[in-house]
Amino acid sequence: EADIYQTPRYLVIGTGKKITLECSQTMGHDKMYWYQQDPGMELHLIHYSYGVNSTEKGDLSSESTVSRIRTEHFPLTLESARPSHTSQYLCASSESSSVGYGYTFGSGTRLTVV
Amino acid sequence: AQTVTQSQPEMSVQEAETVTLSCTYDTSENNYYLFWYKQPPSRQMILVIRQEAYKQQNATENRFSVNFQKAAKSFSLKISDSQLGDTAMYFCAFMKYPQDKIIFGKGTRLHILP
């Protein structure tokens, strides 16, 4: 079944650690996105990609970085985690040929930095 | 810039009742898409319903329907015969055509009470 997968679902990590949140999709979508969801549940776009080797920063400034080496894979990395990074991170994807049909979302990674 | 406003942070209704979630948006564009997304507790966000701005007919998906008032820039979601499984955060969202970055409202937390 075509879908979008995020791992891990939950992560508790100490300050200063490097972490990578994984996101993979099996639908062959060319566009992928990372959203940060704050405790009030508001969604903020932090990164997006329109294809391999293409990445852009979103509307909310983030200390995280992303890469898109393969179409299906869009990992997010924090070089040095801080408590302010505690949040839920949602990955999503869409297809250029299906503009207007919205995004498919993953189940999210809930990150806690202690 | 486009904005999406959901004026009801939280709502509660009894099972089997009908509930309407409000959404207004601001745009100078004429061609766009509107969406309602559902995010159940600790689960994947899914698309509930979508509306193309150039279509006057209101979209319907089973128990879910919208009231799209383009001139008033209003896009409300009606859930008929509400069920316990409808308990979730509901996000109203806007996408300008042909771009594909979605702008989300802050969400409405809906509780369906037994």
mmCIF file with all atom_site columns, C-alpha atoms in Angstrom:
data_model
loop_
_atom_site.group_PDB
_atom_site.id
_atom_site.type_symbol
_atom_site.label_atom_id
_atom_site.label_alt_id
_atom_site.label_comp_id
_atom_site.label_asym_id
_atom_site.label_entity_id
_atom_site.label_seq_id
_atom_site.pdbx_PDB_ins_code
_atom_site.Cartn_x
_atom_site.Cartn_y
_atom_site.Cartn_z
_atom_site.occupancy
_atom_site.B_iso_or_equiv
_atom_site.pdbx_formal_charge
_atom_site.auth_seq_id
_atom_site.auth_comp_id
_atom_site.auth_asym_id
_atom_site.auth_atom_id
_atom_site.pdbx_PDB_model_num
ATOM 1   C CA . GLU A 1 1   ? 0.000   0.000  0.000   1.00 0.00 ? 1   GLU A CA 1
ATOM 2   C CA . ALA A 1 2   ? 1.373   3.375  -0.998  1.00 0.00 ? 2   ALA A CA 1
ATOM 3   C CA . ASP A 1 3   ? 2.060   5.542  1.989   1.00 0.00 ? 3   ASP A CA 1
ATOM 4   C CA . ILE A 1 4   ? 4.494   7.833  3.762   1.00 0.00 ? 4   ILE A CA 1
ATOM 5   C CA . TYR A 1 5   ? 6.501   6.587  6.715   1.00 0.00 ? 5   TYR A CA 1
ATOM 6   C CA . GLN A 1 6   ? 8.189   8.467  9.512   1.00 0.00 ? 6   GLN A CA 1
ATOM 7   C CA . THR A 1 7   ? 10.604  7.009  12.021  1.00 0.00 ? 7   THR A CA 1
ATOM 8   C CA . PRO A 1 8   ? 10.907  7.075  14.909  1.00 0.00 ? 8   PRO A CA 1
ATOM 9   C CA . ARG A 1 9   ? 7.376   7.837  16.128  1.00 0.00 ? 9   ARG A CA 1
ATOM 10  C CA . TYR A 1 10  ? 8.684   9.052  19.466  1.00 0.00 ? 10  TYR A CA 1
ATOM 11  C CA . LEU A 1 11  ? 12.166  10.200 20.429  1.00 0.00 ? 11  LEU A CA 1
ATOM 12  C CA . VAL A 1 12  ? 13.537  11.478 23.730  1.00 0.00 ? 12  VAL A CA 1
ATOM 13  C CA . ILE A 1 13  ? 17.087  12.715 23.477  1.00 0.00 ? 13  ILE A CA 1
ATOM 14  C CA . GLY A 1 14  ? 19.560  14.781 25.456  1.00 0.00 ? 14  GLY A CA 1
ATOM 15  C CA . THR A 1 15  ? 20.639  18.317 24.674  1.00 0.00 ? 15  THR A CA 1
ATOM 16  C CA . GLY A 1 16  ? 23.516  18.574 22.219  1.00 0.00 ? 16  GLY A CA 1
ATOM 17  C CA . LYS A 1 17  ? 22.880  15.277 20.471  1.00 0.00 ? 17  LYS A CA 1
ATOM 18  C CA . LYS A 1 18  ? 22.668  15.002 16.697  1.00 0.00 ? 18  LYS A CA 1
ATOM 19  C CA . ILE A 1 19  ? 19.442  13.488 15.432  1.00 0.00 ? 19  ILE A CA 1
ATOM 20  C CA . THR A 1 20  ? 17.945  12.541 12.085  1.00 0.00 ? 20  THR A CA 1
ATOM 21  C CA . LEU A 1 21  ? 14.237  12.144 11.559  1.00 0.00 ? 21  LEU A CA 1
ATOM 22  C CA . GLU A 1 22  ? 13.464  9.798  8.710   1.00 0.00 ? 22  GLU A CA 1
ATOM 23  C CA . CYS A 1 23  ? 10.727  10.231 6.116   1.00 0.00 ? 23  CYS A CA 1
ATOM 24  C CA . SER A 1 24  ? 10.105  7.901  3.196   1.00 0.00 ? 24  SER A CA 1
ATOM 25  C CA . GLN A 1 25  ? 7.265   7.615  0.724   1.00 0.00 ? 25  GLN A CA 1
ATOM 26  C CA . THR A 1 26  ? 6.361   4.839  -1.671  1.00 0.00 ? 26  THR A CA 1
ATOM 27  C CA . MET A 1 27  ? 4.109   6.818  -3.981  1.00 0.00 ? 27  MET A CA 1
ATOM 28  C CA . GLY A 1 28  ? 6.782   8.280  -6.252  1.00 0.00 ? 28  GLY A CA 1
ATOM 29  C CA . HIS A 1 29  ? 5.726   11.814 -5.343  1.00 0.00 ? 29  HIS A CA 1
ATOM 30  C CA . ASP A 1 30  ? 8.179   14.461 -6.506  1.00 0.00 ? 30  ASP A CA 1
ATOM 31  C CA . LYS A 1 31  ? 7.398   17.015 -3.795  1.00 0.00 ? 31  LYS A CA 1
ATOM 32  C CA . MET A 1 32  ? 8.004   16.592 -0.083  1.00 0.00 ? 32  MET A CA 1
ATOM 33  C CA . TYR A 1 33  ? 7.551   18.811 2.955   1.00 0.00 ? 33  TYR A CA 1
ATOM 34  C CA . TRP A 1 34  ? 8.419   19.071 6.635   1.00 0.00 ? 34  TRP A CA 1
ATOM 35  C CA . TYR A 1 35  ? 6.065   20.766 9.063   1.00 0.00 ? 35  TYR A CA 1
ATOM 36  C CA . GLN A 1 36  ? 6.678   21.579 12.710  1.00 0.00 ? 36  GLN A CA 1
ATOM 37  C CA . GLN A 1 37  ? 3.575   21.334 14.853  1.00 0.00 ? 37  GLN A CA 1
ATOM 38  C CA . ASP A 1 38  ? 3.704   23.337 18.053  1.00 0.00 ? 38  ASP A CA 1
ATOM 39  C CA . PRO A 1 39  ? 1.964   22.390 21.328  1.00 0.00 ? 39  PRO A CA 1
ATOM 40  C CA . GLY A 1 40  ? -1.040  24.473 20.274  1.00 0.00 ? 40  GLY A CA 1
ATOM 41  C CA . MET A 1 41  ? -1.186  22.205 17.198  1.00 0.00 ? 41  MET A CA 1
ATOM 42  C CA . GLU A 1 42  ? -0.459  24.998 14.711  1.00 0.00 ? 42  GLU A CA 1
ATOM 43  C CA . LEU A 1 43  ? 1.461   23.813 11.633  1.00 0.00 ? 43  LEU A CA 1
ATOM 44  C CA . HIS A 1 44  ? 4.520   25.625 10.344  1.00 0.00 ? 44  HIS A CA 1
ATOM 45  C CA . LEU A 1 45  ? 6.310   24.745 7.104   1.00 0.00 ? 45  LEU A CA 1
ATOM 46  C CA . ILE A 1 46  ? 10.040  24.482 7.801   1.00 0.00 ? 46  ILE A CA 1
ATOM 47  C CA . HIS A 1 47  ? 11.429  22.766 4.671   1.00 0.00 ? 47  HIS A CA 1
ATOM 48  C CA . TYR A 1 48  ? 10.271  21.582 1.269   1.00 0.00 ? 48  TYR A CA 1
ATOM 49  C CA . SER A 1 49  ? 11.674  19.898 -1.796  1.00 0.00 ? 49  SER A CA 1
ATOM 50  C CA . TYR A 1 50  ? 10.416  19.850 -5.362  1.00 0.00 ? 50  TYR A CA 1
ATOM 51  C CA . GLY A 1 51  ? 12.687  17.037 -6.466  1.00 0.00 ? 51  GLY A CA 1
ATOM 52  C CA . VAL A 1 52  ? 16.036  15.329 -6.078  1.00 0.00 ? 52  VAL A CA 1
ATOM 53  C CA . ASN A 1 53  ? 18.811  17.717 -5.020  1.00 0.00 ? 53  ASN A CA 1
ATOM 54  C CA . SER A 1 54  ? 16.260  20.513 -4.536  1.00 0.00 ? 54  SER A CA 1
ATOM 55  C CA . THR A 1 55  ? 15.551  21.831 -1.033  1.00 0.00 ? 55  THR A CA 1
ATOM 56  C CA . GLU A 1 56  ? 14.150  25.121 0.220   1.00 0.00 ? 56  GLU A CA 1
ATOM 57  C CA . LYS A 1 57  ? 13.502  26.677 3.592   1.00 0.00 ? 57  LYS A CA 1
ATOM 58  C CA . GLY A 1 58  ? 9.909   27.199 4.589   1.00 0.00 ? 58  GLY A CA 1
ATOM 59  C CA . ASP A 1 59  ? 8.067   30.013 6.266   1.00 0.00 ? 59  ASP A CA 1
ATOM 60  C CA . LEU A 1 60  ? 9.293   29.248 9.780   1.00 0.00 ? 60  LEU A CA 1
ATOM 61  C CA . SER A 1 61  ? 13.006  29.587 10.398  1.00 0.00 ? 61  SER A CA 1
ATOM 62  C CA . SER A 1 62  ? 14.469  26.329 11.634  1.00 0.00 ? 62  SER A CA 1
ATOM 63  C CA . GLU A 1 63  ? 17.932  25.211 12.726  1.00 0.00 ? 63  GLU A CA 1
ATOM 64  C CA . SER A 1 64  ? 17.323  21.865 11.089  1.00 0.00 ? 64  SER A CA 1
ATOM 65  C CA . THR A 1 65  ? 18.612  20.836 7.673   1.00 0.00 ? 65  THR A CA 1
ATOM 66  C CA . VAL A 1 66  ? 17.236  18.472 5.054   1.00 0.00 ? 66  VAL A CA 1
ATOM 67  C CA . SER A 1 67  ? 18.506  16.543 2.070   1.00 0.00 ? 67  SER A CA 1
ATOM 68  C CA . ARG A 1 68  ? 16.864  14.919 -0.959  1.00 0.00 ? 68  ARG A CA 1
ATOM 69  C CA . ILE A 1 69  ? 19.241  12.480 -2.565  1.00 0.00 ? 69  ILE A CA 1
ATOM 70  C CA . ARG A 1 70  ? 16.528  10.023 -3.566  1.00 0.00 ? 70  ARG A CA 1
ATOM 71  C CA . THR A 1 71  ? 12.983  10.768 -4.631  1.00 0.00 ? 71  THR A CA 1
ATOM 72  C CA . GLU A 1 72  ? 11.459  8.656  -1.894  1.00 0.00 ? 72  GLU A CA 1
ATOM 73  C CA . HIS A 1 73  ? 13.602  9.847  1.012   1.00 0.00 ? 73  HIS A CA 1
ATOM 74  C CA . PHE A 1 74  ? 13.581  13.250 2.769   1.00 0.00 ? 74  PHE A CA 1
ATOM 75  C CA . PRO A 1 75  ? 15.391  13.135 6.123   1.00 0.00 ? 75  PRO A CA 1
ATOM 76  C CA . LEU A 1 76  ? 15.571  16.036 8.564   1.00 0.00 ? 76  LEU A CA 1
ATOM 77  C CA . THR A 1 77  ? 18.671  16.552 10.707  1.00 0.00 ? 77  THR A CA 1
ATOM 78  C CA . LEU A 1 78  ? 19.336  18.537 13.843  1.00 0.00 ? 78  LEU A CA 1
ATOM 79  C CA . GLU A 1 79  ? 23.087  18.838 14.442  1.00 0.00 ? 79  GLU A CA 1
ATOM 80  C CA . SER A 1 80  ? 22.724  19.800 18.099  1.00 0.00 ? 80  SER A CA 1
ATOM 81  C CA . ALA A 1 81  ? 19.345  19.280 19.689  1.00 0.00 ? 81  ALA A CA 1
ATOM 82  C CA . ARG A 1 82  ? 18.017  21.819 22.191  1.00 0.00 ? 82  ARG A CA 1
ATOM 83  C CA . PRO A 1 83  ? 14.892  21.852 24.388  1.00 0.00 ? 83  PRO A CA 1
ATOM 84  C CA . SER A 1 84  ? 13.428  24.507 22.061  1.00 0.00 ? 84  SER A CA 1
ATOM 85  C CA . HIS A 1 85  ? 13.367  21.835 19.341  1.00 0.00 ? 85  HIS A CA 1
ATOM 86  C CA . THR A 1 86  ? 10.829  19.825 21.304  1.00 0.00 ? 86  THR A CA 1
ATOM 87  C CA . SER A 1 87  ? 7.865   19.487 18.982  1.00 0.00 ? 87  SER A CA 1
ATOM 88  C CA . GLN A 1 88  ? 6.027   17.183 16.634  1.00 0.00 ? 88  GLN A CA 1
ATOM 89  C CA . TYR A 1 89  ? 7.459   16.982 13.129  1.00 0.00 ? 89  TYR A CA 1
ATOM 90  C CA . LEU A 1 90  ? 5.198   15.998 10.229  1.00 0.00 ? 90  LEU A CA 1
ATOM 91  C CA . CYS A 1 91  ? 6.418   14.908 6.824   1.00 0.00 ? 91  CYS A CA 1
ATOM 92  C CA . ALA A 1 92  ? 4.179   15.158 3.758   1.00 0.00 ? 92  ALA A CA 1
ATOM 93  C CA . SER A 1 93  ? 4.339   14.587 0.026   1.00 0.00 ? 93  SER A CA 1
ATOM 94  C CA . SER A 1 94  ? 2.479   15.516 -3.130  1.00 0.00 ? 94  SER A CA 1
ATOM 95  C CA . GLU A 1 95  ? 2.652   14.981 -6.875  1.00 0.00 ? 95  GLU A CA 1
ATOM 96  C CA . SER A 1 96  ? 3.114   17.809 -9.381  1.00 0.00 ? 96  SER A CA 1
ATOM 97  C CA . SER A 1 97  ? 0.670   16.211 -11.780 1.00 0.00 ? 97  SER A CA 1
ATOM 98  C CA . SER A 1 98  ? -1.982  16.178 -9.052  1.00 0.00 ? 98  SER A CA 1
ATOM 99  C CA . VAL A 1 99  ? -1.892  19.824 -7.995  1.00 0.00 ? 99  VAL A CA 1
ATOM 100 C CA . GLY A 1 100 ? -4.966  20.629 -5.994  1.00 0.00 ? 100 GLY A CA 1
ATOM 101 C CA . TYR A 1 101 ? -5.301  17.215 -4.401  1.00 0.00 ? 101 TYR A CA 1
ATOM 102 C CA . GLY A 1 102 ? -3.437  18.190 -1.254  1.00 0.00 ? 102 GLY A CA 1
ATOM 103 C CA . TYR A 1 103 ? -0.757  16.336 0.610   1.00 0.00 ? 103 TYR A CA 1
ATOM 104 C CA . THR A 1 104 ? -0.344  12.870 2.028   1.00 0.00 ? 104 THR A CA 1
ATOM 105 C CA . PHE A 1 105 ? 0.991   13.040 5.570   1.00 0.00 ? 105 PHE A CA 1
ATOM 106 C CA . GLY A 1 106 ? 3.072   10.690 7.649   1.00 0.00 ? 106 GLY A CA 1
ATOM 107 C CA . SER A 1 107 ? 2.169   9.818  11.231  1.00 0.00 ? 107 SER A CA 1
ATOM 108 C CA . GLY A 1 108 ? 4.717   12.245 12.638  1.00 0.00 ? 108 GLY A CA 1
ATOM 109 C CA . THR A 1 109 ? 7.697   12.115 14.980  1.00 0.00 ? 109 THR A CA 1
ATOM 110 C CA . ARG A 1 110 ? 7.216   13.503 18.450  1.00 0.00 ? 110 ARG A CA 1
ATOM 111 C CA . LEU A 1 111 ? 10.600  14.810 19.581  1.00 0.00 ? 111 LEU A CA 1
ATOM 112 C CA . THR A 1 112 ? 11.421  15.666 23.175  1.00 0.00 ? 112 THR A CA 1
ATOM 113 C CA . VAL A 1 113 ? 14.807  17.184 23.985  1.00 0.00 ? 113 VAL A CA 1
ATOM 114 C CA . VAL A 1 114 ? 15.733  17.047 27.666  1.00 0.00 ? 114 VAL A CA 1
ATOM 115 C CA . ALA B 2 1   ? -0.255  36.949 1.596   1.00 0.00 ? 1   ALA B CA 1
ATOM 116 C CA . GLN B 2 2   ? -2.967  34.418 2.143   1.00 0.00 ? 2   GLN B CA 1
ATOM 117 C CA . THR B 2 3   ? -4.316  33.726 5.615   1.00 0.00 ? 3   THR B CA 1
ATOM 118 C CA . VAL B 2 4   ? -6.692  31.111 6.980   1.00 0.00 ? 4   VAL B CA 1
ATOM 119 C CA . THR B 2 5   ? -8.699  31.757 10.134  1.00 0.00 ? 5   THR B CA 1
ATOM 120 C CA . GLN B 2 6   ? -10.533 29.208 12.245  1.00 0.00 ? 6   GLN B CA 1
ATOM 121 C CA . SER B 2 7   ? -12.420 31.078 14.921  1.00 0.00 ? 7   SER B CA 1
ATOM 122 C CA . GLN B 2 8   ? -13.441 28.071 17.034  1.00 0.00 ? 8   GLN B CA 1
ATOM 123 C CA . PRO B 2 9   ? -10.448 26.678 18.953  1.00 0.00 ? 9   PRO B CA 1
ATOM 124 C CA . GLU B 2 10  ? -12.516 23.896 20.513  1.00 0.00 ? 10  GLU B CA 1
ATOM 125 C CA . MET B 2 11  ? -16.015 22.418 20.184  1.00 0.00 ? 11  MET B CA 1
ATOM 126 C CA . SER B 2 12  ? -17.979 19.592 21.743  1.00 0.00 ? 12  SER B CA 1
ATOM 127 C CA . VAL B 2 13  ? -21.123 17.930 20.472  1.00 0.00 ? 13  VAL B CA 1
ATOM 128 C CA . GLN B 2 14  ? -23.118 14.839 21.317  1.00 0.00 ? 14  GLN B CA 1
ATOM 129 C CA . GLU B 2 15  ? -22.841 11.768 19.177  1.00 0.00 ? 15  GLU B CA 1
ATOM 130 C CA . ALA B 2 16  ? -25.291 11.721 16.250  1.00 0.00 ? 16  ALA B CA 1
ATOM 131 C CA . GLU B 2 17  ? -25.643 15.509 16.233  1.00 0.00 ? 17  GLU B CA 1
ATOM 132 C CA . THR B 2 18  ? -24.648 17.756 13.357  1.00 0.00 ? 18  THR B CA 1
ATOM 133 C CA . VAL B 2 19  ? -21.752 20.139 13.840  1.00 0.00 ? 19  VAL B CA 1
ATOM 134 C CA . THR B 2 20  ? -20.374 22.950 11.697  1.00 0.00 ? 20  THR B CA 1
ATOM 135 C CA . LEU B 2 21  ? -16.779 24.127 11.824  1.00 0.00 ? 21  LEU B CA 1
ATOM 136 C CA . SER B 2 22  ? -16.068 27.626 10.567  1.00 0.00 ? 22  SER B CA 1
ATOM 137 C CA . CYS B 2 23  ? -13.246 28.814 8.355   1.00 0.00 ? 23  CYS B CA 1
ATOM 138 C CA . THR B 2 24  ? -12.555 32.087 6.613   1.00 0.00 ? 24  THR B CA 1
ATOM 139 C CA . TYR B 2 25  ? -9.648  32.939 4.382   1.00 0.00 ? 25  TYR B CA 1
ATOM 140 C CA . ASP B 2 26  ? -8.147  35.978 2.809   1.00 0.00 ? 26  ASP B CA 1
ATOM 141 C CA . THR B 2 27  ? -6.770  36.033 -0.716  1.00 0.00 ? 27  THR B CA 1
ATOM 142 C CA . SER B 2 28  ? -6.727  38.173 -3.805  1.00 0.00 ? 28  SER B CA 1
ATOM 143 C CA . GLU B 2 29  ? -6.395  35.108 -6.012  1.00 0.00 ? 29  GLU B CA 1
ATOM 144 C CA . ASN B 2 30  ? -9.233  33.792 -8.120  1.00 0.00 ? 30  ASN B CA 1
ATOM 145 C CA . ASN B 2 31  ? -7.994  30.268 -8.690  1.00 0.00 ? 31  ASN B CA 1
ATOM 146 C CA . TYR B 2 32  ? -7.282  28.166 -5.631  1.00 0.00 ? 32  TYR B CA 1
ATOM 147 C CA . TYR B 2 33  ? -8.163  25.072 -3.642  1.00 0.00 ? 33  TYR B CA 1
ATOM 148 C CA . LEU B 2 34  ? -9.529  24.663 -0.158  1.00 0.00 ? 34  LEU B CA 1
ATOM 149 C CA . PHE B 2 35  ? -9.231  21.645 2.091   1.00 0.00 ? 35  PHE B CA 1
ATOM 150 C CA . TRP B 2 36  ? -10.335 20.254 5.400   1.00 0.00 ? 36  TRP B CA 1
ATOM 151 C CA . TYR B 2 37  ? -7.866  17.917 7.089   1.00 0.00 ? 37  TYR B CA 1
ATOM 152 C CA . LYS B 2 38  ? -8.546  15.711 10.108  1.00 0.00 ? 38  LYS B CA 1
ATOM 153 C CA . GLN B 2 39  ? -5.847  14.806 12.656  1.00 0.00 ? 39  GLN B CA 1
ATOM 154 C CA . PRO B 2 40  ? -7.072  12.196 15.182  1.00 0.00 ? 40  PRO B CA 1
ATOM 155 C CA . PRO B 2 41  ? -5.156  11.983 18.465  1.00 0.00 ? 41  PRO B CA 1
ATOM 156 C CA . SER B 2 42  ? -1.687  10.500 17.841  1.00 0.00 ? 42  SER B CA 1
ATOM 157 C CA . ARG B 2 43  ? -2.657  9.456  14.330  1.00 0.00 ? 43  ARG B CA 1
ATOM 158 C CA . GLN B 2 44  ? -1.965  10.431 10.754  1.00 0.00 ? 44  GLN B CA 1
ATOM 159 C CA . MET B 2 45  ? -3.484  13.578 9.312   1.00 0.00 ? 45  MET B CA 1
ATOM 160 C CA . ILE B 2 46  ? -5.876  12.756 6.502   1.00 0.00 ? 46  ILE B CA 1
ATOM 161 C CA . LEU B 2 47  ? -7.735  14.746 3.886   1.00 0.00 ? 47  LEU B CA 1
ATOM 162 C CA . VAL B 2 48  ? -11.454 14.944 4.598   1.00 0.00 ? 48  VAL B CA 1
ATOM 163 C CA . ILE B 2 49  ? -12.704 17.020 1.707   1.00 0.00 ? 49  ILE B CA 1
ATOM 164 C CA . ARG B 2 50  ? -11.474 19.410 -0.972  1.00 0.00 ? 50  ARG B CA 1
ATOM 165 C CA . GLN B 2 51  ? -13.082 22.223 -2.943  1.00 0.00 ? 51  GLN B CA 1
ATOM 166 C CA . GLU B 2 52  ? -11.971 23.815 -6.191  1.00 0.00 ? 52  GLU B CA 1
ATOM 167 C CA . ALA B 2 53  ? -12.618 27.547 -6.111  1.00 0.00 ? 53  ALA B CA 1
ATOM 168 C CA . TYR B 2 54  ? -13.902 27.686 -9.678  1.00 0.00 ? 54  TYR B CA 1
ATOM 169 C CA . LYS B 2 55  ? -16.625 25.158 -8.890  1.00 0.00 ? 55  LYS B CA 1
ATOM 170 C CA . GLN B 2 56  ? -19.748 26.654 -7.377  1.00 0.00 ? 56  GLN B CA 1
ATOM 171 C CA . GLN B 2 57  ? -21.134 23.317 -6.254  1.00 0.00 ? 57  GLN B CA 1
ATOM 172 C CA . ASN B 2 58  ? -20.301 22.467 -2.667  1.00 0.00 ? 58  ASN B CA 1
ATOM 173 C CA . ALA B 2 59  ? -18.198 19.335 -2.184  1.00 0.00 ? 59  ALA B CA 1
ATOM 174 C CA . THR B 2 60  ? -19.655 16.371 -0.304  1.00 0.00 ? 60  THR B CA 1
ATOM 175 C CA . GLU B 2 61  ? -18.041 13.204 1.002   1.00 0.00 ? 61  GLU B CA 1
ATOM 176 C CA . ASN B 2 62  ? -20.516 10.931 2.780   1.00 0.00 ? 62  ASN B CA 1
ATOM 177 C CA . ARG B 2 63  ? -21.306 12.628 6.132   1.00 0.00 ? 63  ARG B CA 1
ATOM 178 C CA . PHE B 2 64  ? -18.987 15.548 5.418   1.00 0.00 ? 64  PHE B CA 1
ATOM 179 C CA . SER B 2 65  ? -20.022 18.539 3.350   1.00 0.00 ? 65  SER B CA 1
ATOM 180 C CA . VAL B 2 66  ? -18.832 22.091 2.914   1.00 0.00 ? 66  VAL B CA 1
ATOM 181 C CA . ASN B 2 67  ? -20.535 25.427 2.517   1.00 0.00 ? 67  ASN B CA 1
ATOM 182 C CA . PHE B 2 68  ? -18.282 27.361 0.160   1.00 0.00 ? 68  PHE B CA 1
ATOM 183 C CA . GLN B 2 69  ? -19.089 31.050 -0.133  1.00 0.00 ? 69  GLN B CA 1
ATOM 184 C CA . LYS B 2 70  ? -16.467 32.468 -2.486  1.00 0.00 ? 70  LYS B CA 1
ATOM 185 C CA . ALA B 2 71  ? -17.521 36.106 -2.256  1.00 0.00 ? 71  ALA B CA 1
ATOM 186 C CA . ALA B 2 72  ? -17.548 35.961 1.532   1.00 0.00 ? 72  ALA B CA 1
ATOM 187 C CA . LYS B 2 73  ? -14.316 33.905 1.550   1.00 0.00 ? 73  LYS B CA 1
ATOM 188 C CA . SER B 2 74  ? -15.918 31.385 3.826   1.00 0.00 ? 74  SER B CA 1
ATOM 189 C CA . PHE B 2 75  ? -15.445 27.615 3.817   1.00 0.00 ? 75  PHE B CA 1
ATOM 190 C CA . SER B 2 76  ? -17.274 25.811 6.617   1.00 0.00 ? 76  SER B CA 1
ATOM 191 C CA . LEU B 2 77  ? -17.350 22.057 7.220   1.00 0.00 ? 77  LEU B CA 1
ATOM 192 C CA . LYS B 2 78  ? -20.542 20.294 8.257   1.00 0.00 ? 78  LYS B CA 1
ATOM 193 C CA . ILE B 2 79  ? -20.376 16.867 9.856   1.00 0.00 ? 79  ILE B CA 1
ATOM 194 C CA . SER B 2 80  ? -23.716 15.093 9.928   1.00 0.00 ? 80  SER B CA 1
ATOM 195 C CA . ASP B 2 81  ? -24.602 12.230 12.269  1.00 0.00 ? 81  ASP B CA 1
ATOM 196 C CA . SER B 2 82  ? -21.351 12.734 14.148  1.00 0.00 ? 82  SER B CA 1
ATOM 197 C CA . GLN B 2 83  ? -19.543 9.653  15.427  1.00 0.00 ? 83  GLN B CA 1
ATOM 198 C CA . LEU B 2 84  ? -17.043 9.077  18.224  1.00 0.00 ? 84  LEU B CA 1
ATOM 199 C CA . GLY B 2 85  ? -14.376 8.502  15.579  1.00 0.00 ? 85  GLY B CA 1
ATOM 200 C CA . ASP B 2 86  ? -14.827 12.061 14.366  1.00 0.00 ? 86  ASP B CA 1
ATOM 201 C CA . THR B 2 87  ? -13.049 13.292 17.504  1.00 0.00 ? 87  THR B CA 1
ATOM 202 C CA . ALA B 2 88  ? -9.939  15.033 16.156  1.00 0.00 ? 88  ALA B CA 1
ATOM 203 C CA . MET B 2 89  ? -8.242  18.300 15.301  1.00 0.00 ? 89  MET B CA 1
ATOM 204 C CA . TYR B 2 90  ? -9.653  19.735 12.094  1.00 0.00 ? 90  TYR B CA 1
ATOM 205 C CA . PHE B 2 91  ? -7.574  22.035 9.952   1.00 0.00 ? 91  PHE B CA 1
ATOM 206 C CA . CYS B 2 92  ? -8.876  24.286 7.232   1.00 0.00 ? 92  CYS B CA 1
ATOM 207 C CA . ALA B 2 93  ? -6.288  24.860 4.508   1.00 0.00 ? 93  ALA B CA 1
ATOM 208 C CA . PHE B 2 94  ? -5.712  26.954 1.390   1.00 0.00 ? 94  PHE B CA 1
ATOM 209 C CA . MET B 2 95  ? -3.614  26.332 -1.706  1.00 0.00 ? 95  MET B CA 1
ATOM 210 C CA . LYS B 2 96  ? -3.063  28.868 -4.459  1.00 0.00 ? 96  LYS B CA 1
ATOM 211 C CA . TYR B 2 97  ? -3.037  27.429 -7.989  1.00 0.00 ? 97  TYR B CA 1
ATOM 212 C CA . PRO B 2 98  ? -0.652  26.479 -9.567  1.00 0.00 ? 98  PRO B CA 1
ATOM 213 C CA . GLN B 2 99  ? 1.587   26.640 -6.515  1.00 0.00 ? 99  GLN B CA 1
ATOM 214 C CA . ASP B 2 100 ? 1.298   23.822 -4.074  1.00 0.00 ? 100 ASP B CA 1
ATOM 215 C CA . LYS B 2 101 ? 2.318   25.157 -0.680  1.00 0.00 ? 101 LYS B CA 1
ATOM 216 C CA . ILE B 2 102 ? -0.601  24.694 1.648   1.00 0.00 ? 102 ILE B CA 1
ATOM 217 C CA . ILE B 2 103 ? -1.427  27.290 4.284   1.00 0.00 ? 103 ILE B CA 1
ATOM 218 C CA . PHE B 2 104 ? -3.161  25.863 7.317   1.00 0.00 ? 104 PHE B CA 1
ATOM 219 C CA . GLY B 2 105 ? -5.444  27.468 9.861   1.00 0.00 ? 105 GLY B CA 1
ATOM 220 C CA . LYS B 2 106 ? -4.732  27.014 13.556  1.00 0.00 ? 106 LYS B CA 1
ATOM 221 C CA . GLY B 2 107 ? -7.218  24.185 13.856  1.00 0.00 ? 107 GLY B CA 1
ATOM 222 C CA . THR B 2 108 ? -10.420 23.367 15.718  1.00 0.00 ? 108 THR B CA 1
ATOM 223 C CA . ARG B 2 109 ? -10.344 20.624 18.323  1.00 0.00 ? 109 ARG B CA 1
ATOM 224 C CA . LEU B 2 110 ? -13.604 18.686 18.029  1.00 0.00 ? 110 LEU B CA 1
ATOM 225 C CA . HIS B 2 111 ? -14.856 16.364 20.764  1.00 0.00 ? 111 HIS B CA 1
ATOM 226 C CA . ILE B 2 112 ? -17.722 13.980 20.028  1.00 0.00 ? 112 ILE B CA 1
ATOM 227 C CA . LEU B 2 113 ? -19.345 13.013 23.321  1.00 0.00 ? 113 LEU B CA 1
ATOM 228 C CA . PRO B 2 114 ? -21.065 9.649  23.862  1.00 0.00 ? 114 PRO B CA 1
#
